[in-house]
Coordinates of C-alpha atoms in Angstrom, one line a residue:
X2 CA 18.0 -40.8 -104.4
X3 CA 14.3 -40.6 -105.0
X4 CA 12.5 -38.0 -107.2
X5 CA 12.5 -35.4 -104.5
X6 CA 16.3 -35.7 -103.9
X7 CA 16.1 -37.6 -100.6
X8 CA 19.0 -40.0 -100.1
X9 CA 17.5 -43.4 -99.8
X10 CA 20.9 -45.2 -99.4
X11 CA 24.6 -44.4 -99.7
X12 CA 27.8 -46.4 -99.8
X13 CA 31.4 -45.9 -100.7
X14 CA 34.3 -48.1 -101.7
X15 CA 38.0 -47.2 -101.9
X16 CA 39.7 -47.1 -105.3
X17 CA 43.4 -47.4 -106.1
X18 CA 45.8 -44.6 -107.2
X19 CA 49.3 -45.4 -108.2
X20 CA 52.1 -42.9 -107.6
X21 CA 55.7 -43.0 -108.9
X22 CA 58.1 -42.6 -105.9
X23 CA 60.7 -41.1 -108.2
X24 CA 58.3 -38.7 -110.1
X25 CA 55.7 -36.6 -108.2
X26 CA 54.0 -35.8 -111.5
X27 CA 52.6 -39.3 -112.0
X28 CA 49.1 -40.3 -110.9
X29 CA 47.5 -43.4 -112.4
X30 CA 44.3 -45.4 -111.8
X31 CA 42.4 -48.4 -113.3
X32 CA 39.0 -48.5 -115.0
X33 CA 38.6 -52.1 -113.9
X34 CA 39.1 -51.2 -110.3
X35 CA 36.7 -48.2 -110.5
X36 CA 34.0 -50.3 -112.3
X37 CA 34.3 -53.0 -109.8
X38 CA 33.9 -50.5 -106.9
X39 CA 30.9 -49.1 -108.7
X40 CA 29.2 -52.5 -108.6
X41 CA 30.1 -52.9 -105.0
X42 CA 28.5 -49.6 -103.9
X43 CA 25.3 -50.1 -106.0
X44 CA 24.7 -53.5 -104.5
X45 CA 25.3 -52.2 -101.0
X46 CA 22.8 -49.4 -101.7
X47 CA 20.2 -51.9 -102.9
X48 CA 20.8 -54.2 -99.9
X49 CA 20.7 -51.4 -97.3
X50 CA 17.5 -49.8 -98.8
X51 CA 15.7 -53.1 -99.3
X52 CA 14.7 -51.9 -102.8
X53 CA 14.1 -54.2 -105.7
X54 CA 16.3 -53.4 -108.7
X55 CA 13.1 -52.7 -110.7
X56 CA 12.6 -49.6 -108.5
X57 CA 15.7 -48.0 -110.1
X58 CA 14.4 -45.9 -113.0
X59 CA 17.7 -44.4 -114.2
X60 CA 21.4 -44.1 -113.4
X61 CA 23.8 -41.3 -113.9
X62 CA 27.6 -41.2 -113.7
X63 CA 30.2 -38.5 -112.9
X64 CA 33.9 -38.9 -112.6
X65 CA 37.1 -36.9 -112.6
X66 CA 38.4 -35.5 -116.0
X67 CA 41.0 -38.2 -116.3
X68 CA 42.1 -40.0 -119.5
X69 CA 41.0 -43.6 -119.7
X70 CA 42.7 -45.8 -122.4
X71 CA 41.3 -49.0 -123.9
X72 CA 41.4 -51.0 -127.1
X73 CA 38.4 -51.0 -129.4
X74 CA 36.9 -53.9 -127.4
X75 CA 37.1 -51.9 -124.2
X76 CA 40.0 -53.9 -122.7
X77 CA 42.4 -51.6 -120.6
X78 CA 45.7 -50.4 -122.1
X79 CA 48.7 -49.6 -119.8
X80 CA 49.6 -45.9 -119.7
X81 CA 52.7 -46.3 -117.4
X82 CA 56.0 -45.4 -119.1
X83 CA 58.1 -48.4 -119.6
X84 CA 58.4 -51.6 -121.5
X85 CA 54.7 -52.5 -121.3
X86 CA 53.3 -49.1 -122.3
X87 CA 50.5 -49.7 -124.8
X88 CA 50.1 -53.4 -123.8
X89 CA 47.0 -54.8 -122.1
X90 CA 47.1 -54.2 -118.3
X91 CA 45.5 -52.7 -115.3
X92 CA 46.9 -49.2 -115.0
X93 CA 45.1 -47.5 -117.9
X94 CA 44.0 -44.1 -116.5
X95 CA 46.2 -41.0 -116.4
X96 CA 44.6 -39.0 -113.6
X97 CA 43.7 -35.3 -114.0
X98 CA 46.4 -34.4 -111.5
X99 CA 49.1 -36.1 -113.5
X100 CA 51.5 -33.5 -114.9
X101 CA 53.7 -35.6 -117.2
X102 CA 52.6 -33.9 -120.4
X103 CA 54.2 -30.5 -119.8
X104 CA 56.3 -30.6 -123.0
X105 CA 53.2 -31.5 -125.0
X106 CA 51.1 -28.8 -123.5
X107 CA 53.9 -26.2 -124.3
X108 CA 53.9 -27.4 -127.9
X109 CA 50.1 -27.1 -128.1
X110 CA 50.2 -23.6 -126.6
X111 CA 52.6 -22.4 -129.2
X112 CA 50.2 -23.3 -132.1
X113 CA 47.9 -20.2 -131.9
X114 CA 45.0 -22.6 -132.8
X115 CA 41.4 -21.6 -132.2
X116 CA 41.1 -24.4 -129.7
X117 CA 43.2 -22.2 -127.3
X118 CA 40.5 -19.5 -127.4
X119 CA 38.2 -21.9 -125.6
X120 CA 40.5 -22.8 -122.8
X121 CA 41.3 -19.3 -121.6
X122 CA 44.2 -18.8 -124.1
X123 CA 46.4 -21.6 -122.7
X124 CA 45.7 -25.3 -122.6
X125 CA 46.4 -27.0 -119.3
X126 CA 48.6 -30.1 -119.1
X127 CA 45.8 -31.6 -117.0
X128 CA 43.6 -31.8 -120.1
X129 CA 43.2 -34.9 -122.4
X130 CA 44.9 -33.9 -125.6
X131 CA 48.3 -33.2 -124.1
X132 CA 48.1 -36.6 -122.4
X133 CA 47.1 -38.3 -125.7
X134 CA 50.0 -36.6 -127.4
X135 CA 52.4 -37.8 -124.6
X136 CA 51.2 -41.4 -125.3
X137 CA 51.7 -40.9 -129.0
X138 CA 55.3 -39.7 -128.3
X139 CA 56.1 -42.6 -126.0
X140 CA 54.2 -45.5 -127.4
X141 CA 55.0 -47.8 -130.4
X142 CA 52.9 -46.5 -133.4
X143 CA 51.3 -49.9 -133.9
X144 CA 50.1 -49.9 -130.3
X145 CA 48.9 -46.3 -130.3
X146 CA 46.7 -47.0 -133.3
X147 CA 44.8 -49.6 -131.3
X148 CA 43.9 -47.2 -128.5
X149 CA 40.5 -45.8 -127.8
X150 CA 40.6 -42.6 -125.6
X151 CA 37.9 -41.6 -123.2
X152 CA 37.4 -38.9 -120.6
X153 CA 36.6 -41.0 -117.6
X154 CA 32.9 -40.0 -117.3
X155 CA 32.3 -41.2 -120.9
X156 CA 34.2 -44.4 -120.2
X157 CA 31.7 -45.2 -117.5
X158 CA 28.7 -44.7 -119.7
X159 CA 30.5 -46.8 -122.4
X160 CA 31.1 -49.6 -119.9
X161 CA 27.5 -49.4 -118.8
X162 CA 25.9 -49.5 -122.3
X163 CA 28.7 -50.5 -124.8
X164 CA 27.6 -47.4 -126.7
X165 CA 30.5 -45.1 -127.4
X166 CA 28.5 -41.9 -127.6
X167 CA 30.4 -39.0 -125.9
X168 CA 29.1 -36.2 -123.7
X169 CA 29.3 -32.6 -124.7
X170 CA 30.7 -31.9 -121.3
X171 CA 33.8 -34.1 -121.6
X172 CA 34.5 -33.3 -125.3
X173 CA 34.2 -29.6 -125.1
X174 CA 35.7 -29.1 -121.6
X175 CA 38.7 -31.4 -121.9
X176 CA 39.2 -32.8 -125.4
X177 CA 39.5 -29.7 -127.6
X178 CA 36.1 -30.1 -129.3
X179 CA 35.2 -26.5 -130.3
X180 CA 31.7 -25.2 -129.9
X181 CA 29.7 -24.8 -133.1
X182 CA 32.5 -26.3 -135.3
X183 CA 33.7 -29.6 -133.7
X184 CA 37.1 -31.2 -134.2
X185 CA 39.9 -29.0 -135.7
X186 CA 41.7 -31.1 -138.3
X187 CA 44.5 -28.5 -138.8
X188 CA 45.2 -28.4 -135.1
X189 CA 45.6 -32.2 -134.8
X190 CA 47.9 -32.2 -137.8
X191 CA 49.9 -29.4 -136.4
X192 CA 50.7 -31.0 -133.1
X193 CA 51.4 -34.5 -134.5
X194 CA 48.0 -36.2 -133.9
X195 CA 46.9 -36.1 -137.5
X196 CA 45.9 -39.8 -137.4
X197 CA 43.0 -38.9 -135.2
X198 CA 41.4 -37.0 -138.1
X199 CA 42.7 -39.5 -140.7
X200 CA 40.6 -42.1 -139.0
X201 CA 37.6 -39.8 -138.7
X202 CA 38.1 -39.4 -135.0
X203 CA 37.2 -43.1 -134.2
X204 CA 39.8 -43.1 -131.4
X205 CA 38.1 -40.2 -129.6
X206 CA 34.5 -41.4 -130.2
X207 CA 32.7 -38.8 -132.2
X208 CA 33.0 -38.8 -136.0
X209 CA 32.7 -35.7 -138.1
X210 CA 29.1 -34.6 -138.2
X211 CA 27.9 -36.8 -135.3
X212 CA 26.2 -35.2 -132.3
X213 CA 27.5 -35.2 -128.8
X214 CA 25.0 -35.8 -126.0
X215 CA 23.9 -33.0 -123.6
X216 CA 23.8 -33.8 -119.9
X217 CA 21.4 -36.5 -119.0
X218 CA 20.3 -37.5 -122.5
X219 CA 20.0 -41.3 -122.8
X220 CA 23.0 -43.2 -123.8
X221 CA 22.3 -46.1 -126.2
X222 CA 19.6 -48.5 -125.0
X223 CA 20.5 -48.3 -121.4
X224 CA 22.4 -50.9 -119.3
X225 CA 23.7 -53.8 -121.3
X226 CA 23.1 -57.4 -120.1
X227 CA 26.7 -57.7 -118.9
X228 CA 26.8 -54.4 -117.1
X229 CA 23.4 -54.9 -115.5
X230 CA 24.6 -58.2 -114.1
X231 CA 27.8 -56.6 -112.7
X232 CA 25.9 -53.7 -111.1
X233 CA 22.9 -55.8 -109.8
X234 CA 20.4 -53.8 -111.9
X235 CA 18.0 -54.5 -114.8
X236 CA 19.1 -54.6 -118.4
X237 CA 17.8 -51.5 -120.3
X238 CA 17.8 -49.3 -117.2
X239 CA 18.3 -45.8 -118.7
X240 CA 21.8 -44.3 -118.4
X241 CA 22.2 -40.5 -118.6
X242 CA 25.0 -38.9 -120.5
X243 CA 27.7 -38.2 -117.9
X244 CA 29.4 -35.2 -116.4
X245 CA 32.8 -34.3 -115.1
X246 CA 32.5 -34.4 -111.3
X247 CA 32.8 -30.7 -110.8
X248 CA 30.0 -30.0 -113.3
X249 CA 27.8 -32.6 -111.5
X250 CA 28.6 -30.6 -108.3
X251 CA 27.3 -27.4 -110.1
X252 CA 24.1 -29.3 -110.9
X253 CA 23.8 -30.5 -107.3
X254 CA 24.1 -27.0 -105.7
X255 CA 23.2 -23.9 -107.8
X256 CA 19.4 -24.5 -108.0
X257 CA 19.0 -24.5 -104.2
X258 CA 16.8 -22.1 -102.3
X259 CA 18.5 -20.8 -99.2
X260 CA 18.0 -19.9 -95.5
X261 CA 19.2 -16.7 -94.1
X262 CA 19.2 -16.4 -90.3
X263 CA 17.1 -19.5 -90.2
X264 CA 14.5 -18.1 -92.5
X265 CA 13.9 -19.9 -95.8
X266 CA 13.7 -17.6 -98.8
X267 CA 10.4 -18.0 -100.7
X268 CA 12.0 -17.2 -104.1
X269 CA 12.2 -20.2 -106.4
X270 CA 15.5 -19.8 -108.4
X271 CA 15.2 -19.3 -112.1
X272 CA 17.5 -20.6 -114.8
X273 CA 18.5 -16.9 -115.4
X274 CA 19.5 -16.5 -111.8
X275 CA 22.0 -19.4 -112.2
X276 CA 24.2 -17.0 -114.2
X277 CA 25.0 -15.1 -110.9
X278 CA 25.8 -18.2 -108.9
X279 CA 29.3 -19.5 -108.9
X280 CA 29.6 -23.2 -107.9
X281 CA 32.9 -23.9 -106.0
X282 CA 33.3 -27.7 -106.0
X283 CA 36.1 -28.4 -103.5
X284 CA 38.1 -31.5 -102.7
X285 CA 41.8 -32.2 -103.4
X286 CA 41.5 -29.3 -105.8
X287 CA 38.7 -26.8 -106.3
X288 CA 36.7 -26.0 -109.5
X289 CA 34.8 -22.8 -110.0
X290 CA 32.0 -23.0 -112.5
X291 CA 29.6 -20.3 -113.7
X292 CA 27.3 -20.3 -116.7
X293 CA 26.0 -17.5 -119.0
X294 CA 23.5 -17.2 -121.8
X295 CA 26.3 -16.0 -124.1
X296 CA 29.9 -17.2 -124.4
X297 CA 32.3 -15.1 -122.3
X298 CA 36.0 -15.3 -123.1
X299 CA 38.2 -15.0 -119.9
X300 CA 42.0 -15.0 -120.0
X301 CA 43.4 -17.8 -117.9
X302 CA 40.0 -19.4 -117.2
X303 CA 38.8 -22.4 -119.2
X304 CA 35.9 -22.0 -121.6
X305 CA 33.6 -20.7 -122.8
X306 CA 32.1 -24.2 -123.3
X307 CA 28.7 -24.4 -125.1
X308 CA 26.1 -26.9 -123.8
X309 CA 28.1 -28.8 -121.2
X310 CA 25.0 -29.1 -119.0
X311 CA 22.2 -26.8 -120.0
X312 CA 21.3 -26.7 -123.7
X313 CA 21.9 -23.2 -125.2
X314 CA 24.0 -22.0 -122.2
X315 CA 27.8 -21.5 -122.0
X316 CA 30.1 -22.2 -119.0
X317 CA 33.5 -21.1 -117.8
X318 CA 35.6 -23.1 -115.4
X319 CA 38.2 -21.7 -113.1
X320 CA 40.2 -23.8 -110.6
X321 CA 42.8 -24.2 -108.0
X322 CA 45.0 -27.2 -108.5
X323 CA 45.5 -27.8 -104.8
X324 CA 43.2 -26.8 -101.9
X325 CA 42.2 -29.7 -99.7
X326 CA 45.6 -31.3 -100.7
X327 CA 47.4 -28.1 -99.7
X328 CA 45.7 -27.9 -96.3
X329 CA 46.7 -31.5 -95.6
X330 CA 50.2 -30.9 -96.8
X331 CA 50.8 -27.8 -94.6
X332 CA 49.5 -29.6 -91.6
X333 CA 51.1 -33.0 -91.9
X334 CA 54.5 -31.7 -92.8
X335 CA 54.7 -29.3 -89.8
X336 CA 56.9 -30.5 -86.9
X337 CA 54.0 -30.0 -84.5
X338 CA 51.5 -32.2 -86.4
X339 CA 51.9 -35.2 -84.2
X340 CA 51.5 -33.0 -81.1
X341 CA 48.2 -31.7 -82.7
X342 CA 46.9 -35.2 -83.2
X343 CA 47.8 -36.1 -79.6
X344 CA 46.0 -33.1 -78.2
X345 CA 42.9 -33.7 -80.3
X346 CA 42.8 -37.3 -79.1
X347 CA 43.2 -36.4 -75.5
X348 CA 40.4 -33.8 -75.8
X349 CA 38.3 -36.3 -77.8
X350 CA 37.8 -33.8 -80.6
X351 CA 39.2 -33.3 -84.1
X352 CA 42.4 -31.5 -85.1
X353 CA 40.5 -28.6 -86.6
X354 CA 38.7 -27.8 -83.4
X355 CA 42.0 -27.8 -81.6
X356 CA 43.5 -25.4 -84.2
X357 CA 40.6 -23.0 -84.0
X358 CA 40.6 -23.0 -80.2
X359 CA 44.4 -22.3 -80.2
X360 CA 43.9 -19.4 -82.7
X361 CA 41.1 -17.9 -80.6
X362 CA 43.2 -18.1 -77.4
X363 CA 46.1 -16.4 -79.2
X364 CA 43.8 -13.7 -80.5
X365 CA 42.7 -12.9 -77.0
X366 CA 46.2 -13.1 -75.6
X367 CA 47.5 -10.7 -78.2
X368 CA 44.6 -8.3 -77.8
X369 CA 43.7 -8.2 -81.5
X370 CA 40.2 -8.0 -83.1
X371 CA 40.5 -10.8 -85.6
X372 CA 42.6 -13.8 -86.8
X373 CA 43.4 -11.7 -89.9
X374 CA 45.2 -9.2 -87.6
X375 CA 46.8 -12.1 -85.6
X376 CA 48.4 -13.4 -88.8
X377 CA 48.8 -10.1 -90.6
X378 CA 52.6 -10.6 -91.1
X379 CA 52.4 -14.2 -92.4
X380 CA 51.7 -14.5 -96.1
X381 CA 51.3 -17.8 -98.0
X382 CA 51.0 -18.1 -101.7
X383 CA 49.1 -21.3 -102.5
X384 CA 50.3 -22.6 -105.9
X385 CA 52.4 -25.5 -104.6
X386 CA 51.1 -27.6 -107.5
X387 CA 51.0 -24.9 -110.2
X388 CA 48.3 -22.5 -111.1
X389 CA 45.2 -23.6 -113.0
X390 CA 43.6 -20.2 -113.2
X391 CA 43.5 -17.3 -113.8
X392 CA 47.3 -17.3 -114.4
X393 CA 47.2 -20.7 -116.2
X394 CA 50.8 -21.5 -115.4
X395 CA 51.8 -24.9 -114.1
X396 CA 55.2 -23.6 -113.2
X397 CA 53.9 -21.3 -110.5
X398 CA 55.0 -22.4 -107.0
X399 CA 54.1 -21.8 -103.5
X400 CA 55.8 -19.4 -101.1
X401 CA 55.8 -18.5 -97.4
X402 CA 56.8 -15.0 -96.2
X403 CA 57.0 -14.3 -92.5
X404 CA 58.1 -17.7 -91.4
X405 CA 59.5 -17.9 -87.8
X406 CA 62.0 -20.2 -86.2
X407 CA 59.2 -21.9 -84.3
X408 CA 58.0 -25.5 -84.5
X409 CA 55.3 -25.3 -81.9
X410 CA 51.6 -26.0 -82.1
X411 CA 51.0 -22.3 -81.9
X412 CA 53.0 -21.8 -85.1
X413 CA 51.1 -24.7 -86.8
X414 CA 47.8 -23.0 -85.9
X415 CA 49.0 -19.7 -87.5
X416 CA 50.2 -21.5 -90.5
X417 CA 46.9 -23.3 -90.8
X418 CA 44.9 -20.0 -90.8
X419 CA 47.3 -18.4 -93.3
X420 CA 46.8 -21.4 -95.6
X421 CA 43.0 -20.9 -95.4
X422 CA 43.5 -17.2 -96.1
X423 CA 45.6 -18.0 -99.2
X424 CA 42.9 -20.3 -100.6
X425 CA 40.3 -17.6 -100.0
X426 CA 42.4 -14.9 -101.6
X427 CA 43.0 -17.0 -104.7
X428 CA 39.2 -17.6 -104.9
X429 CA 38.7 -13.8 -105.0
X430 CA 41.3 -13.6 -107.7
X431 CA 39.3 -16.0 -109.8
X432 CA 36.0 -14.3 -109.1
X433 CA 37.4 -10.9 -109.8
X434 CA 38.8 -12.1 -113.1
X435 CA 35.4 -13.7 -114.1
X436 CA 33.5 -10.5 -113.3
X437 CA 36.0 -8.2 -115.0
X438 CA 35.5 -10.2 -118.2
X439 CA 31.8 -9.8 -118.2
X440 CA 30.3 -12.3 -115.7
X441 CA 28.2 -11.0 -112.8
X442 CA 28.9 -13.4 -110.0
X443 CA 27.1 -12.3 -106.8
X444 CA 27.2 -15.5 -104.7
X445 CA 29.2 -18.6 -104.2
X446 CA 27.6 -22.1 -103.8
X447 CA 30.0 -24.5 -102.1
X448 CA 30.2 -28.2 -102.1
X449 CA 32.7 -30.8 -101.0
X450 CA 34.3 -31.4 -97.6
X451 CA 35.6 -27.8 -97.3
X452 CA 32.0 -26.6 -97.0
X453 CA 32.1 -28.1 -93.5
X454 CA 34.9 -25.8 -92.5
X455 CA 32.9 -22.8 -91.2
X456 CA 36.0 -20.7 -90.6
X457 CA 37.1 -21.1 -94.2
X458 CA 33.6 -20.4 -95.5
X459 CA 33.5 -17.2 -93.4
X460 CA 36.8 -16.2 -95.0
X461 CA 35.4 -16.8 -98.4
X462 CA 32.5 -14.6 -97.7
X463 CA 34.6 -11.8 -96.2
X464 CA 37.5 -12.0 -98.7
X465 CA 35.2 -12.2 -101.8
X466 CA 32.7 -9.8 -100.3
X467 CA 29.7 -11.9 -101.2
X468 CA 27.4 -14.5 -99.5
X469 CA 28.4 -18.1 -99.5
X470 CA 25.7 -20.7 -99.7
X471 CA 26.4 -24.1 -98.0
X472 CA 24.4 -27.1 -99.3
X473 CA 22.3 -29.2 -97.0
X474 CA 24.6 -32.2 -97.9
X475 CA 28.0 -30.8 -98.7
X476 CA 29.5 -34.3 -99.4
X477 CA 26.6 -35.3 -101.6
X478 CA 26.4 -32.5 -104.1
X479 CA 28.4 -34.3 -106.9
X480 CA 26.5 -37.6 -106.7
X481 CA 23.2 -35.6 -106.4
X482 CA 24.0 -34.1 -109.8
X483 CA 24.7 -37.6 -111.1
X484 CA 21.3 -38.8 -109.8
X485 CA 19.6 -35.9 -111.6
X486 CA 21.2 -37.2 -114.8
X487 CA 19.7 -40.6 -114.1
X488 CA 16.2 -39.1 -113.5
X489 CA 16.4 -37.0 -116.7
X490 CA 17.4 -40.1 -118.7
X491 CA 14.4 -42.0 -117.4
X492 CA 12.1 -39.2 -118.5
X493 CA 10.0 -40.3 -121.5
X494 CA 10.8 -37.0 -123.3
X495 CA 14.5 -36.9 -122.5
X496 CA 15.7 -37.3 -126.1
X497 CA 14.2 -33.9 -127.1
X498 CA 17.0 -31.3 -127.1
X499 CA 14.5 -28.4 -127.5
X500 CA 13.1 -28.8 -124.0
X501 CA 16.3 -30.1 -122.3
X502 CA 17.1 -26.8 -120.6
X503 CA 13.7 -26.3 -118.8
X504 CA 13.2 -29.9 -117.9
X505 CA 16.7 -30.4 -116.5
X506 CA 16.5 -27.1 -114.5
X507 CA 13.1 -28.1 -113.1
X508 CA 14.6 -31.4 -111.9
X509 CA 17.5 -29.5 -110.3
X510 CA 15.2 -27.2 -108.4
X511 CA 13.0 -30.2 -107.2
X512 CA 15.9 -32.4 -106.1
X513 CA 18.1 -29.7 -104.4
X514 CA 17.5 -29.1 -100.7
X515 CA 17.8 -25.5 -99.3
X516 CA 21.2 -24.3 -98.2
X517 CA 22.4 -22.0 -95.4
X518 CA 23.9 -18.6 -96.1
X519 CA 27.2 -17.4 -94.7
X520 CA 27.1 -13.6 -95.1
X521 CA 30.1 -11.3 -95.1
X522 CA 30.6 -10.1 -91.5
X523 CA 34.0 -8.5 -91.1
X524 CA 34.5 -5.1 -89.4
X525 CA 35.8 -2.1 -91.4
X526 CA 39.2 -2.7 -89.9
X527 CA 39.3 -6.3 -90.9
X528 CA 38.1 -5.4 -94.4
X529 CA 41.1 -3.1 -94.7
X530 CA 43.4 -5.8 -93.6
X531 CA 41.9 -8.3 -96.1
X532 CA 42.3 -5.8 -98.9
X533 CA 45.9 -5.3 -97.9
X534 CA 46.3 -9.1 -97.9
X535 CA 44.8 -9.3 -101.4
X536 CA 47.1 -6.5 -102.7
X537 CA 50.1 -8.5 -101.3
X538 CA 48.8 -11.7 -102.9
X539 CA 48.7 -10.1 -106.3
X540 CA 52.2 -8.6 -105.8
X541 CA 53.5 -12.0 -104.9
X542 CA 52.5 -13.3 -108.3
X543 CA 54.3 -10.4 -110.1
X544 CA 57.4 -10.9 -107.9
X545 CA 57.5 -14.7 -108.7
X546 CA 57.2 -14.1 -112.4
X547 CA 60.0 -11.4 -112.3
X548 CA 62.3 -13.6 -110.3
X549 CA 61.8 -16.5 -112.6
X550 CA 62.6 -14.4 -115.6
X551 CA 65.7 -13.0 -113.9
X552 CA 67.0 -16.5 -113.1
X553 CA 66.3 -17.8 -116.6
X554 CA 68.1 -14.8 -118.0
X555 CA 71.1 -15.6 -115.8
X556 CA 71.0 -19.2 -117.1
X557 CA 71.1 -17.8 -120.6
X558 CA 67.7 -19.2 -121.5
X559 CA 65.9 -15.8 -121.6
X560 CA 62.7 -14.8 -120.1
X561 CA 59.7 -16.9 -120.9
X562 CA 57.0 -14.5 -119.8

């Protein structure tokens, strides 16, 4: 991207994810594979743009909040359970979606530590400390002591610069680094990771008293000779302190001006306005990020985190563990899915157009005013992969009420719409929880592939009763945020913390293209139906908890709620 945010060149490269066919909780990747792919795409971008590497003034990284494990020379350490756990080998990332560390997370959540106050009261098994504890519990002690642990975004800046400086974003959001007080020695001793503090936190990269880097601040002396050669860039090219991908998506969306009915607003957004804009960064899962000038504690929602992006500001992060993944699952596991694919191919269109056309035809045939009324008796609860927020319970599971003995394309279309509805209702649950705790969210800024689904975006606006702003480039919001980090790192004054907030926000405004507004548009009747759907959604949560407690009581284990 250039300084105005225009995409000069783009490229992509597949990366590997390993799954265990006997354990659905396992997701693993490789830093070597990801770094190699990074070099491939950068070289493709340089070639397609015709730019000389000297034209690249800065580089930024984002990545998923996954645990990367190396030795102290940066060589990968295997994280796969088995005889070679802790040895050198390719599979050295425990992906965010990996749920192997449930026992460790339960132990952590029983400590009452202050670290829990900054993750909504309950630590997710998707975070890094439960995963590190799992490795400690399953790895030979002499091998564990040789491990260096990174949140994946920080590994990429380490690989680029050989400087082990860590980002405030990764440490505070995923690694139990408490705002204003740092590492908690008593906490690590209590859970069995006392050796981290005994070694002055060398294994997690920031020693007692050292500063973390706020977003975009330069890492070390820029690209090392080796990394520059691997990426096709110049040694010393500035590297900005990295962000978790969802936070980069926040950067790439919330500073946008917007068009309403084709008319561009003349209001230039201020940093203060950002506190009313929720970024919903959607992909396999969805993250919901909002910032505030003061820390706001929200039960079941991660944070408040201080300085993850903007110096002096706090952030909360809600999330849905499965959204894009849930839509795909509901479609591909329905008996009529192959029929849907065949029809779409015959009509030379995509499956989503076929589904929407089918739903609209059904609406007319049934003489109802909306698709909400068409599917009023079909209720899906979406936590097929546990609840990230605001319940913060990985044991929550999905449910379908109103299922019919019907395996037709018509039934698939209804199921599809009910799935979109479930995702929208859960989004409202998160927004309502944030606002009840003290936030003042008045709009949602979308990014990711789901922003292309206009029907889903209209549901978000109608269900949440607020406008949804769609970015000019829905797929590019996250990498746009990373590019902003690179630009900030190249700024001659980027090492000054005192001016970071204003300088970074100005870059965000300059590099973010205007978005389009989807306003709430439901009729009073549909609004009543949507409210009834939401009431049932909340009741479903209470029912599931009550049923779980009853079954555990019958097993003699007692209620766990």
